[in-house]
PDB file of C-alpha atoms in Angstrom:
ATOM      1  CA  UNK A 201       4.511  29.225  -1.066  1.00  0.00           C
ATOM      2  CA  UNK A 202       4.129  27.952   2.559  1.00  0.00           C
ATOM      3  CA  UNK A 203       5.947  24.577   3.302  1.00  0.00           C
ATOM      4  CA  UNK A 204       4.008  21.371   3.323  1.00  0.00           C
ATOM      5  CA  UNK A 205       3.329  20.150   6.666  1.00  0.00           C
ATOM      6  CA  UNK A 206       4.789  17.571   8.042  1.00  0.00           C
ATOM      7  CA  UNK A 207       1.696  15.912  10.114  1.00  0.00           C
ATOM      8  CA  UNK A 208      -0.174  15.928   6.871  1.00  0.00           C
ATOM      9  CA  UNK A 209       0.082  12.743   4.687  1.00  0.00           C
ATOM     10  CA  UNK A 210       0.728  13.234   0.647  1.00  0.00           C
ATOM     11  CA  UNK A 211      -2.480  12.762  -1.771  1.00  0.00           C
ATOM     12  CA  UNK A 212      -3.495   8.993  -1.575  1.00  0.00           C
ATOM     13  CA  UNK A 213      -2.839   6.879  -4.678  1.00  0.00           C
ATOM     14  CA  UNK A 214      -6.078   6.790  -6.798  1.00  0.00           C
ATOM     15  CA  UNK A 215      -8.848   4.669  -6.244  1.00  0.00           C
ATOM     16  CA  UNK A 216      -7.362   4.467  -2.130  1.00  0.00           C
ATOM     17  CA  UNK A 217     -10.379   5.250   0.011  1.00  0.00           C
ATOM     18  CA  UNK A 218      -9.790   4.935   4.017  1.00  0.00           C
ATOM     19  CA  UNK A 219     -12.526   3.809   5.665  1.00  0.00           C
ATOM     20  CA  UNK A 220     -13.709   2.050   8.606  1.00  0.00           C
ATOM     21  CA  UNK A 221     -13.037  -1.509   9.339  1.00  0.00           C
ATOM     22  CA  UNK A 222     -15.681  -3.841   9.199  1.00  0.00           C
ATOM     23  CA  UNK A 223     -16.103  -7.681  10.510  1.00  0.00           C
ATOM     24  CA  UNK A 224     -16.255  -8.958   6.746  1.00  0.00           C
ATOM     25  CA  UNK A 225     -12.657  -7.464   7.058  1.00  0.00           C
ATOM     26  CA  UNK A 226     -10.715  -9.001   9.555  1.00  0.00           C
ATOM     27  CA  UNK A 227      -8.964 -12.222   8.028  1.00  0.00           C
ATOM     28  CA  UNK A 228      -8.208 -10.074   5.054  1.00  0.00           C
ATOM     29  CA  UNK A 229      -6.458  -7.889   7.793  1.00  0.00           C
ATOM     30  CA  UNK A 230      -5.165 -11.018   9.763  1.00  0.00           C
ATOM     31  CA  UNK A 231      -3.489 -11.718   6.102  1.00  0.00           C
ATOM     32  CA  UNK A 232      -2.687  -8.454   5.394  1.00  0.00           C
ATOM     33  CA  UNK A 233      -0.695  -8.443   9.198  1.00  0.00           C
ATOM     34  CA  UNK A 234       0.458 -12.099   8.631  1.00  0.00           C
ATOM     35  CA  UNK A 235       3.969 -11.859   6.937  1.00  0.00           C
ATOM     36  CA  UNK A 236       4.838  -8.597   9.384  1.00  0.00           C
ATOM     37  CA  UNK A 237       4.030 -10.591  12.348  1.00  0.00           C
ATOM     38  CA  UNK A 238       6.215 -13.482  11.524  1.00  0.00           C
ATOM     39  CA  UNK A 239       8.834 -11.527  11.078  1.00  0.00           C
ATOM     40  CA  UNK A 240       8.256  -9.903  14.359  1.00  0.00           C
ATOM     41  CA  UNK A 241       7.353  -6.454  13.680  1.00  0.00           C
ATOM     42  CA  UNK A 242       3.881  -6.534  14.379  1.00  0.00           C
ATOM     43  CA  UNK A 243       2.834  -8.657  17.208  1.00  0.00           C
ATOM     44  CA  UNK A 244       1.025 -11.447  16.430  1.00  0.00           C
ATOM     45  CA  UNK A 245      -2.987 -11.954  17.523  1.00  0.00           C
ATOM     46  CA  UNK A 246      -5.796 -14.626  17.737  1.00  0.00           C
ATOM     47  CA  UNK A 247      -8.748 -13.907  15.621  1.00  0.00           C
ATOM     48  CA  UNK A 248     -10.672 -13.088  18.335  1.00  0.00           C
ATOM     49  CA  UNK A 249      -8.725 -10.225  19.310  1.00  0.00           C
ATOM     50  CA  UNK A 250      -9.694  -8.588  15.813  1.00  0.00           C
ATOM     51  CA  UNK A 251     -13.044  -9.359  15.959  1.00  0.00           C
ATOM     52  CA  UNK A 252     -12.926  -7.618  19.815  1.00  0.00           C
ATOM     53  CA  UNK A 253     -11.702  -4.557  18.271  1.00  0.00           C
ATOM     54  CA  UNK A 254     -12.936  -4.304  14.635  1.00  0.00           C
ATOM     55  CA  UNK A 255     -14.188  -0.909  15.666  1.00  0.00           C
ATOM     56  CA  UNK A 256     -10.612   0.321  16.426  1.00  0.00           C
ATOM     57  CA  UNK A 257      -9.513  -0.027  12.956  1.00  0.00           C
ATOM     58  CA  UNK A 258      -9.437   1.538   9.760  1.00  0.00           C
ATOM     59  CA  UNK A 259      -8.587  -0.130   5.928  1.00  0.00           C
ATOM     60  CA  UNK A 260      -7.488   1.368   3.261  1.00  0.00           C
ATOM     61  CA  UNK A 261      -8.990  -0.169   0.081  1.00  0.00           C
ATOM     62  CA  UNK A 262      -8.262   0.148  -3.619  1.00  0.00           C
ATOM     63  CA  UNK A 263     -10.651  -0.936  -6.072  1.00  0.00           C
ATOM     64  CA  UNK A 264     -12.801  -3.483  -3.288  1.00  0.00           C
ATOM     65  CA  UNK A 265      -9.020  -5.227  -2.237  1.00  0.00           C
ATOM     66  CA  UNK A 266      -7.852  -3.931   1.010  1.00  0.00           C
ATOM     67  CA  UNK A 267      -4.647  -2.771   1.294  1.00  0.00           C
ATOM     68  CA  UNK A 268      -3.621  -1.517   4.474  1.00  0.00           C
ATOM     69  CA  UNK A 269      -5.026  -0.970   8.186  1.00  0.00           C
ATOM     70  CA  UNK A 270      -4.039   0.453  11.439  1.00  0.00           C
ATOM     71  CA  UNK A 271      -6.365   0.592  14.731  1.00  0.00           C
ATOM     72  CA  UNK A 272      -6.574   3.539  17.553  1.00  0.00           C
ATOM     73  CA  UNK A 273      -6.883   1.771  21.029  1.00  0.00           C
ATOM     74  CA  UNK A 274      -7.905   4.252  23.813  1.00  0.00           C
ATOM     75  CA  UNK A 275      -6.158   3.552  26.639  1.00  0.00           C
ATOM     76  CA  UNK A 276      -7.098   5.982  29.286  1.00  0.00           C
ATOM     77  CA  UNK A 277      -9.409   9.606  29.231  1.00  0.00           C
ATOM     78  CA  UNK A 278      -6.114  10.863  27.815  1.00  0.00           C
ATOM     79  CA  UNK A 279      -4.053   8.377  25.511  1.00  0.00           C
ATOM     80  CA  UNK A 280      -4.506   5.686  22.927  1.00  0.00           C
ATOM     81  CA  UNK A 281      -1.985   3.877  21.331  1.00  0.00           C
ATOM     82  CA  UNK A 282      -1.798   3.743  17.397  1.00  0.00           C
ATOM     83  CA  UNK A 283      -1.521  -0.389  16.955  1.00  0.00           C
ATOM     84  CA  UNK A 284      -1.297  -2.203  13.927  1.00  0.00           C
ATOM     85  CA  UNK A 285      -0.155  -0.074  11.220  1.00  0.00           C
ATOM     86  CA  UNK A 286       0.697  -2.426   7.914  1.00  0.00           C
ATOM     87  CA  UNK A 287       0.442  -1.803   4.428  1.00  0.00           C
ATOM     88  CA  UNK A 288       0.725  -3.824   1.531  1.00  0.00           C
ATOM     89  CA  UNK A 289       4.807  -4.208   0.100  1.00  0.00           C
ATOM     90  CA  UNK A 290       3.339  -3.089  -3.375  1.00  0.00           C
ATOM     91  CA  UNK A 291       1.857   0.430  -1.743  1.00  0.00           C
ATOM     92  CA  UNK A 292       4.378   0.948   0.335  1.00  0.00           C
ATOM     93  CA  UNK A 293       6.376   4.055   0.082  1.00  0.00           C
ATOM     94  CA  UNK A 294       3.126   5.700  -1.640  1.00  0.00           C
ATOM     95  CA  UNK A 295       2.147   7.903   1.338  1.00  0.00           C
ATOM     96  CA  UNK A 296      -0.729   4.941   2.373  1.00  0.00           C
ATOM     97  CA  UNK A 297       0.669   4.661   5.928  1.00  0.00           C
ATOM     98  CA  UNK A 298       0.718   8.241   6.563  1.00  0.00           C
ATOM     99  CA  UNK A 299      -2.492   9.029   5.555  1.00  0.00           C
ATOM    100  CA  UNK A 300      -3.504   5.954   7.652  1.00  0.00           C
ATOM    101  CA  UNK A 301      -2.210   7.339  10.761  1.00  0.00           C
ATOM    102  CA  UNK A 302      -3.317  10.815  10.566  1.00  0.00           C
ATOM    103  CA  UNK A 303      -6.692   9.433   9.875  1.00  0.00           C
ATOM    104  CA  UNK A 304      -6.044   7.896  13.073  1.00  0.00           C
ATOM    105  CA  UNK A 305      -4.693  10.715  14.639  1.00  0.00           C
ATOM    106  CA  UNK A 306      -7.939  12.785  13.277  1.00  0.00           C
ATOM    107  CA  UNK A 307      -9.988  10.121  15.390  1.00  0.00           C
ATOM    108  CA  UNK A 308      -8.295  10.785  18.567  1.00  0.00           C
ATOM    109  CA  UNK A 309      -8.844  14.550  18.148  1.00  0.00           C
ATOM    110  CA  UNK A 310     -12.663  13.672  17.675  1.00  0.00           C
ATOM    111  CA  UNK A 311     -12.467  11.737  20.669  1.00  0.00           C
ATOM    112  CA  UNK A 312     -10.796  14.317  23.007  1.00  0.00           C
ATOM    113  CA  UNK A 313      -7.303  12.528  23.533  1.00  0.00           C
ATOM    114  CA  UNK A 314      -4.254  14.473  23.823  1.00  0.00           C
ATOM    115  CA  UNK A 315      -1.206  11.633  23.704  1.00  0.00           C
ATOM    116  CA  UNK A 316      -0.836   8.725  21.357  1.00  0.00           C
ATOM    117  CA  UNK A 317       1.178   5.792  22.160  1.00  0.00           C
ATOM    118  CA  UNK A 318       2.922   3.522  19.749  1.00  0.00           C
ATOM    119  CA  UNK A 319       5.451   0.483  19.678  1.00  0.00           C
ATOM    120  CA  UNK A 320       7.762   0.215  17.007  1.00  0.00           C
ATOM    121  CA  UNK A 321      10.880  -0.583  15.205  1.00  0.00           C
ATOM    122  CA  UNK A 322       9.470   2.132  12.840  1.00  0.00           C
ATOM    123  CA  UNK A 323      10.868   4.687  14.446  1.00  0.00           C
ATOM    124  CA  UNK A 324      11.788   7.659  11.707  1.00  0.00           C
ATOM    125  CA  UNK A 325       8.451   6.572  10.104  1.00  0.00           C
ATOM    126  CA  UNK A 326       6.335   7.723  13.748  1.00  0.00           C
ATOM    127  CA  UNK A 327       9.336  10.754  14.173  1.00  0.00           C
ATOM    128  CA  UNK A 328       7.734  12.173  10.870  1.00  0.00           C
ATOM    129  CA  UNK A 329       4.750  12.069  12.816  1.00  0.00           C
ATOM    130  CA  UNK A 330       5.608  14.074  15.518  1.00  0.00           C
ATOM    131  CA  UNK A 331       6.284  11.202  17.962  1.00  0.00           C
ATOM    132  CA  UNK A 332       9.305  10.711  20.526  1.00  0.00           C
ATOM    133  CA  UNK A 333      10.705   7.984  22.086  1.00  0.00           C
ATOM    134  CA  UNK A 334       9.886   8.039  25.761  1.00  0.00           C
ATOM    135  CA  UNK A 335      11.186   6.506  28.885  1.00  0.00           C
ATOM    136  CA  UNK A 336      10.154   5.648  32.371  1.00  0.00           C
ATOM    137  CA  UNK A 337       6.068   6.270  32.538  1.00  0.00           C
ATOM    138  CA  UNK A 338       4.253   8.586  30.688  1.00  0.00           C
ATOM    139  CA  UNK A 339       1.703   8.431  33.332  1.00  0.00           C
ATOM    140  CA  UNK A 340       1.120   9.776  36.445  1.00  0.00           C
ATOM    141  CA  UNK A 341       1.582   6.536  39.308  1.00  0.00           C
ATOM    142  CA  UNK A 342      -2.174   6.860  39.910  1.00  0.00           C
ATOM    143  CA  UNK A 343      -3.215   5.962  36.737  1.00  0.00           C
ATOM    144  CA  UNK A 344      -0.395   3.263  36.290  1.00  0.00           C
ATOM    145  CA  UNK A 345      -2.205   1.682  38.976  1.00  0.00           C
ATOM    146  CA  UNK A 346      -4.902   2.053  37.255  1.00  0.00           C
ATOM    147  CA  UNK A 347      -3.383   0.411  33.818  1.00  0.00           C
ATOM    148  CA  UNK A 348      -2.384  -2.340  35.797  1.00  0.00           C
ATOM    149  CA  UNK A 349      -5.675  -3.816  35.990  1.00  0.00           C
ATOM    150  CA  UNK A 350      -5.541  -4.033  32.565  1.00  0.00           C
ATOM    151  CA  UNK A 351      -5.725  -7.825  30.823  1.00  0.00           C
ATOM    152  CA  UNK A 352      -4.905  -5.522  27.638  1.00  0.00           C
ATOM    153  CA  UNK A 353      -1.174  -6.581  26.724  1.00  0.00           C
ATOM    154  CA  UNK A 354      -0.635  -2.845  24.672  1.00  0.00           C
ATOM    155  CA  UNK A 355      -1.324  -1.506  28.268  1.00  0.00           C
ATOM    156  CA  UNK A 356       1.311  -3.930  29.545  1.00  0.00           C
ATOM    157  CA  UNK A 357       3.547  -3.231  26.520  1.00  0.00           C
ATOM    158  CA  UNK A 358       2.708   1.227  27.388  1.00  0.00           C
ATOM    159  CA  UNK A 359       3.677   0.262  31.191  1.00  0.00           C
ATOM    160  CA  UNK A 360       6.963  -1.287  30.143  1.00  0.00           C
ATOM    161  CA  UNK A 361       6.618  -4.540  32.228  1.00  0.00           C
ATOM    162  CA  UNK A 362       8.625  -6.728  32.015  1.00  0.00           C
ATOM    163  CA  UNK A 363       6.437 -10.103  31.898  1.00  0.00           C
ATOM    164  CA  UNK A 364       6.052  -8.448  28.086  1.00  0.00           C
ATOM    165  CA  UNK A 365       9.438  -8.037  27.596  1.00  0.00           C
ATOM    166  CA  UNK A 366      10.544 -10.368  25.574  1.00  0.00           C
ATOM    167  CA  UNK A 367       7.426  -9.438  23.118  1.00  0.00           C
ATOM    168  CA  UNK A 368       8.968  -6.412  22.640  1.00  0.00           C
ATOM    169  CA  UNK A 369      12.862  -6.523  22.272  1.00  0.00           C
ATOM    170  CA  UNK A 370      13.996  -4.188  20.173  1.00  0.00           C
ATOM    171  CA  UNK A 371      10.997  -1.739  19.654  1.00  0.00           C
ATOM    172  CA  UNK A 372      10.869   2.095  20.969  1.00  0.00           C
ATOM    173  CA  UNK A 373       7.815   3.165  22.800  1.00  0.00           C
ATOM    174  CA  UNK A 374       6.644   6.422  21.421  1.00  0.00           C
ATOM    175  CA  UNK A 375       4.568   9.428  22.335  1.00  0.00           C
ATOM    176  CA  UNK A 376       3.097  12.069  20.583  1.00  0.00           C
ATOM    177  CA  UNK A 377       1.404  14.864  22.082  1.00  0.00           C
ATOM    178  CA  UNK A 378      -1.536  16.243  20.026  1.00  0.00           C
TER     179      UNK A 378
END
């Protein structure tokens, strides 16, 4: 029997159906992000911001109660970064956040993008995923110019400057190429 692979998330609990995130959603997902952002593992955002990007994100929900998220932010023709990745505490350890991100993952295949970025203190949980810490830019100086113009702090975050520095103190950007 061939080995399970890796990239591939377990069966999701029963009743978990992934789906894409809707505006009716987002201050469930504020709450959902709330505790994970005051202890500074998630960065915190305005509601706004969610609102802005509703479109990035998928929930998982379990019988109508939503009980995890994550968002794929494209970045550049090339590269996204995987952002705000939570699950409930009471799924947790279930497989939820894997099959979370390779839904994600599966949306940045659709979308022709060959590199996904993350920020994290997660890091064995992204390794399992195929991702590597990285240093330096993963870009070439052309298109950091590019990035620069960006108002987008994950770009600043992906660009390792340092005005977003202390933001980020402690977490490992990663890469995975798909």
């Amino acid at each position: 029997m061939p080995s399970p692979d890796p990239h591939q998330p377990p069966p999701l609990p029963d009743g978990i159906v992934i789906r894409p995130a809707r505006p009716a959603d987002v201050r469930t997902v504020r709450s959902l992000v709330a505790p994970l952002a005051e202890s500074r593992v998630l960065l915190q955002k305005e509601a706004v911001s969610y609102y802005e990007s509703v479109r990035d994100y998928v929930v998982a929900e379990q019988d109508g109660r939503l009980v995890g998220c994550g968002a794929l932010h494209v970045m550049w023709q090339d590269l996204a970064e995987v952002r705000t990745l939570a699950v409930l505490p009471e799924v947790a350890g279930r497989g939820l956040g894997s099959a979370i991100l390779e839904r994600l993952v599966e949306q940045a295949r659709e979308l022709g993008l060959r590199r996904l970025f993350c920020l994290t203190f997660e890091t064995d949980f992204f390794r399992r995923h195929g991702f590597t810490p990285i240093d330096g830019q993963a870009v070439s100086h052309e298109v950091y110019a590019e990035l620069l113009r960006s108002y987008d702090e994950g770009v600043a975050e992906f660009l390792d400057l340092e005005r977003v520095k202390p933001n980020t103190l402690g977490n490992t950007r990663m890469l995975r190429v798909l």
